[in-house]
Amino acid sequence: MTKQDFRSRDARLGFLLVLPAVVLVILVVILPIISGIQISFTSQRVVGSEYEFIGLKNYFELFEDKQFIASLGKSAIWVLANGFFQTLAALLIALLINQPFRGQNFVRTWIILPWAVPAAVTAILWRWMFDASSGIVNTTMKGMDLVQKPVLFLANPDIAGMSLTFVNSWRYIPFLTIIFLASLASVPEEEYEAAKVDGATPWLQFKSITFPNLLPTLTVLGLVGTLWASNVFDIIWMMTRGGPGDATTTVPVLMYDMAFYGYNISKATAGAIIFLFILIIFAFVFIFANRKQFVIASDTFQDLSK
């Protein structure tokens, strides 16, 4: 066989290996989006009901809907708060765990546990822990004389969002920490040794060595974290259902409520499509603006996988 025959055979094999994933993406992602766009142009109220084509009416109504506009703002705040808190906490924990200490391997192994806990279990667990009368958080704070009255973590509109951010971060920080630890492992030890010889302080080592090497990973996690946080529904719905009032009503929560409690599936689908395109535009702009860091991150992850 010639070299060209081998290349042709490898190309066919590669196509066959990728084909199942492509078919799965088409069935699970592409077709539902196309179906959703079609439904958004109709007056369908519930699944299986009669409907008629109404064009862009649902979209125009949503852009005039103050609750929908407010939910976009709440989603933006939710994404920024989660992204900042999760990334900062995961980075600090990774830097701490990366230092040699007794039991380091044990901590690295079990730190992933919160991420493995199902969202439903997490929501139920923390809802009980935040309970005003019997929750362990309020009981502990009152026992330490930190508060006189129970803190309404989920019933106070001023702190409900922060409480949910903490719970959601509790789930995802372990995963981000593992990614940071993997990235830290790729930093050449010789650079730190040379910096120590030159008398560099720990802060200067972090600023000139650690952070530049972690920047590509930070960039990738910034995008992934944004997409993850923007689509969080289970934690919010199971803990506050968007309340108190509409204090924690993000776009996914509002669209679910509109579809299954407001019986307006076409309008809810239109809102979901709008939100999807906002995320797609953000992702393209973010990747284009940070394309150099994404290339470096891709090379780093490939090296770690070898």
PDB file of N, CA and C in Angstrom, residues 2 14 25 32 54-55 59 86 91 97 109 116 138 146 161 169-170 172 185-186 272 293 295 306:
ATOM      1  N   THR A   2       0.443   2.257  -0.749  1.00  0.00           N
ATOM      2  CA  THR A   2       1.180   3.507  -0.811  1.00  0.00           C
ATOM      3  C   THR A   2       0.847   4.374   0.397  1.00  0.00           C
ATOM      4  N   GLY A  14     -10.926   7.764  10.940  1.00  0.00           N
ATOM      5  CA  GLY A  14     -11.203   8.932  11.778  1.00  0.00           C
ATOM      6  C   GLY A  14     -12.640   9.397  11.638  1.00  0.00           C
ATOM      7  N   VAL A  25     -24.678  14.776  18.642  1.00  0.00           N
ATOM      8  CA  VAL A  25     -24.812  16.233  18.743  1.00  0.00           C
ATOM      9  C   VAL A  25     -25.994  16.722  17.915  1.00  0.00           C
ATOM     10  N   PRO A  32     -33.148  19.834  18.558  1.00  0.00           N
ATOM     11  CA  PRO A  32     -33.975  20.558  19.534  1.00  0.00           C
ATOM     12  C   PRO A  32     -33.941  22.073  19.348  1.00  0.00           C
ATOM     13  N   ILE A  54     -47.332  33.019  14.205  1.00  0.00           N
ATOM     14  CA  ILE A  54     -47.497  34.438  14.578  1.00  0.00           C
ATOM     15  C   ILE A  54     -46.219  35.239  14.326  1.00  0.00           C
ATOM     16  N   GLY A  55     -45.253  34.649  13.655  1.00  0.00           N
ATOM     17  CA  GLY A  55     -44.035  35.378  13.321  1.00  0.00           C
ATOM     18  C   GLY A  55     -43.210  35.754  14.541  1.00  0.00           C
ATOM     19  N   TYR A  59     -41.212  37.406  20.301  1.00  0.00           N
ATOM     20  CA  TYR A  59     -39.952  38.110  20.532  1.00  0.00           C
ATOM     21  C   TYR A  59     -40.201  39.576  20.869  1.00  0.00           C
ATOM     22  N   GLN A  86     -16.007  31.716  42.252  1.00  0.00           N
ATOM     23  CA  GLN A  86     -15.530  30.352  42.011  1.00  0.00           C
ATOM     24  C   GLN A  86     -14.078  30.342  41.549  1.00  0.00           C
ATOM     25  N   LEU A  91      -8.606  29.104  42.670  1.00  0.00           N
ATOM     26  CA  LEU A  91      -7.193  29.433  42.481  1.00  0.00           C
ATOM     27  C   LEU A  91      -6.449  29.443  43.815  1.00  0.00           C
ATOM     28  N   ILE A  97      -3.084  23.921  48.153  1.00  0.00           N
ATOM     29  CA  ILE A  97      -2.917  22.466  48.092  1.00  0.00           C
ATOM     30  C   ILE A  97      -1.646  22.085  47.341  1.00  0.00           C
ATOM     31  N   THR A 109      -7.358  13.943  46.444  1.00  0.00           N
ATOM     32  CA  THR A 109      -8.279  12.895  45.998  1.00  0.00           C
ATOM     33  C   THR A 109      -9.717  13.210  46.373  1.00  0.00           C
ATOM     34  N   ALA A 116     -19.119  15.869  42.784  1.00  0.00           N
ATOM     35  CA  ALA A 116     -19.749  14.600  42.422  1.00  0.00           C
ATOM     36  C   ALA A 116     -21.145  14.449  43.014  1.00  0.00           C
ATOM     37  N   ASN A 138     -27.446  28.485  61.057  1.00  0.00           N
ATOM     38  CA  ASN A 138     -27.987  29.428  62.036  1.00  0.00           C
ATOM     39  C   ASN A 138     -27.722  28.967  63.460  1.00  0.00           C
ATOM     40  N   LEU A 146     -22.700  35.073  67.117  1.00  0.00           N
ATOM     41  CA  LEU A 146     -22.452  35.911  65.942  1.00  0.00           C
ATOM     42  C   LEU A 146     -23.705  36.641  65.503  1.00  0.00           C
ATOM     43  N   GLY A 161     -29.595  35.786  46.762  1.00  0.00           N
ATOM     44  CA  GLY A 161     -28.711  35.574  45.617  1.00  0.00           C
ATOM     45  C   GLY A 161     -27.308  35.177  46.042  1.00  0.00           C
ATOM     46  N   SER A 169     -21.264  27.654  44.033  1.00  0.00           N
ATOM     47  CA  SER A 169     -19.800  27.661  44.034  1.00  0.00           C
ATOM     48  C   SER A 169     -19.252  26.461  44.795  1.00  0.00           C
ATOM     49  N   TRP A 170     -19.928  26.083  45.875  1.00  0.00           N
ATOM     50  CA  TRP A 170     -19.515  24.909  46.656  1.00  0.00           C
ATOM     51  C   TRP A 170     -19.469  23.672  45.767  1.00  0.00           C
ATOM     52  N   TYR A 172     -18.936  23.697  42.321  1.00  0.00           N
ATOM     53  CA  TYR A 172     -18.031  23.768  41.175  1.00  0.00           C
ATOM     54  C   TYR A 172     -16.587  24.112  41.527  1.00  0.00           C
ATOM     55  N   ALA A 185       0.914  21.988  37.658  1.00  0.00           N
ATOM     56  CA  ALA A 185       1.882  20.907  37.466  1.00  0.00           C
ATOM     57  C   ALA A 185       2.693  21.086  36.185  1.00  0.00           C
ATOM     58  N   SER A 186       2.167  21.877  35.249  1.00  0.00           N
ATOM     59  CA  SER A 186       2.865  22.080  33.975  1.00  0.00           C
ATOM     60  C   SER A 186       3.884  23.217  34.035  1.00  0.00           C
ATOM     61  N   ALA A 272     -35.817  31.537  25.559  1.00  0.00           N
ATOM     62  CA  ALA A 272     -34.650  30.655  25.613  1.00  0.00           C
ATOM     63  C   ALA A 272     -33.767  30.837  24.380  1.00  0.00           C
ATOM     64  N   GLN A 293      -4.631  33.017  24.034  1.00  0.00           N
ATOM     65  CA  GLN A 293      -4.644  32.243  25.281  1.00  0.00           C
ATOM     66  C   GLN A 293      -5.298  30.876  25.078  1.00  0.00           C
ATOM     67  N   VAL A 295      -5.199  29.085  22.336  1.00  0.00           N
ATOM     68  CA  VAL A 295      -4.228  28.234  21.638  1.00  0.00           C
ATOM     69  C   VAL A 295      -3.201  27.690  22.627  1.00  0.00           C
ATOM     70  N   LYS A 306      -0.564  13.641  27.585  1.00  0.00           N
ATOM     71  CA  LYS A 306       0.392  12.671  27.035  1.00  0.00           C
ATOM     72  C   LYS A 306       0.980  11.809  28.160  1.00  0.00           C
TER      73      LYS A 306
END
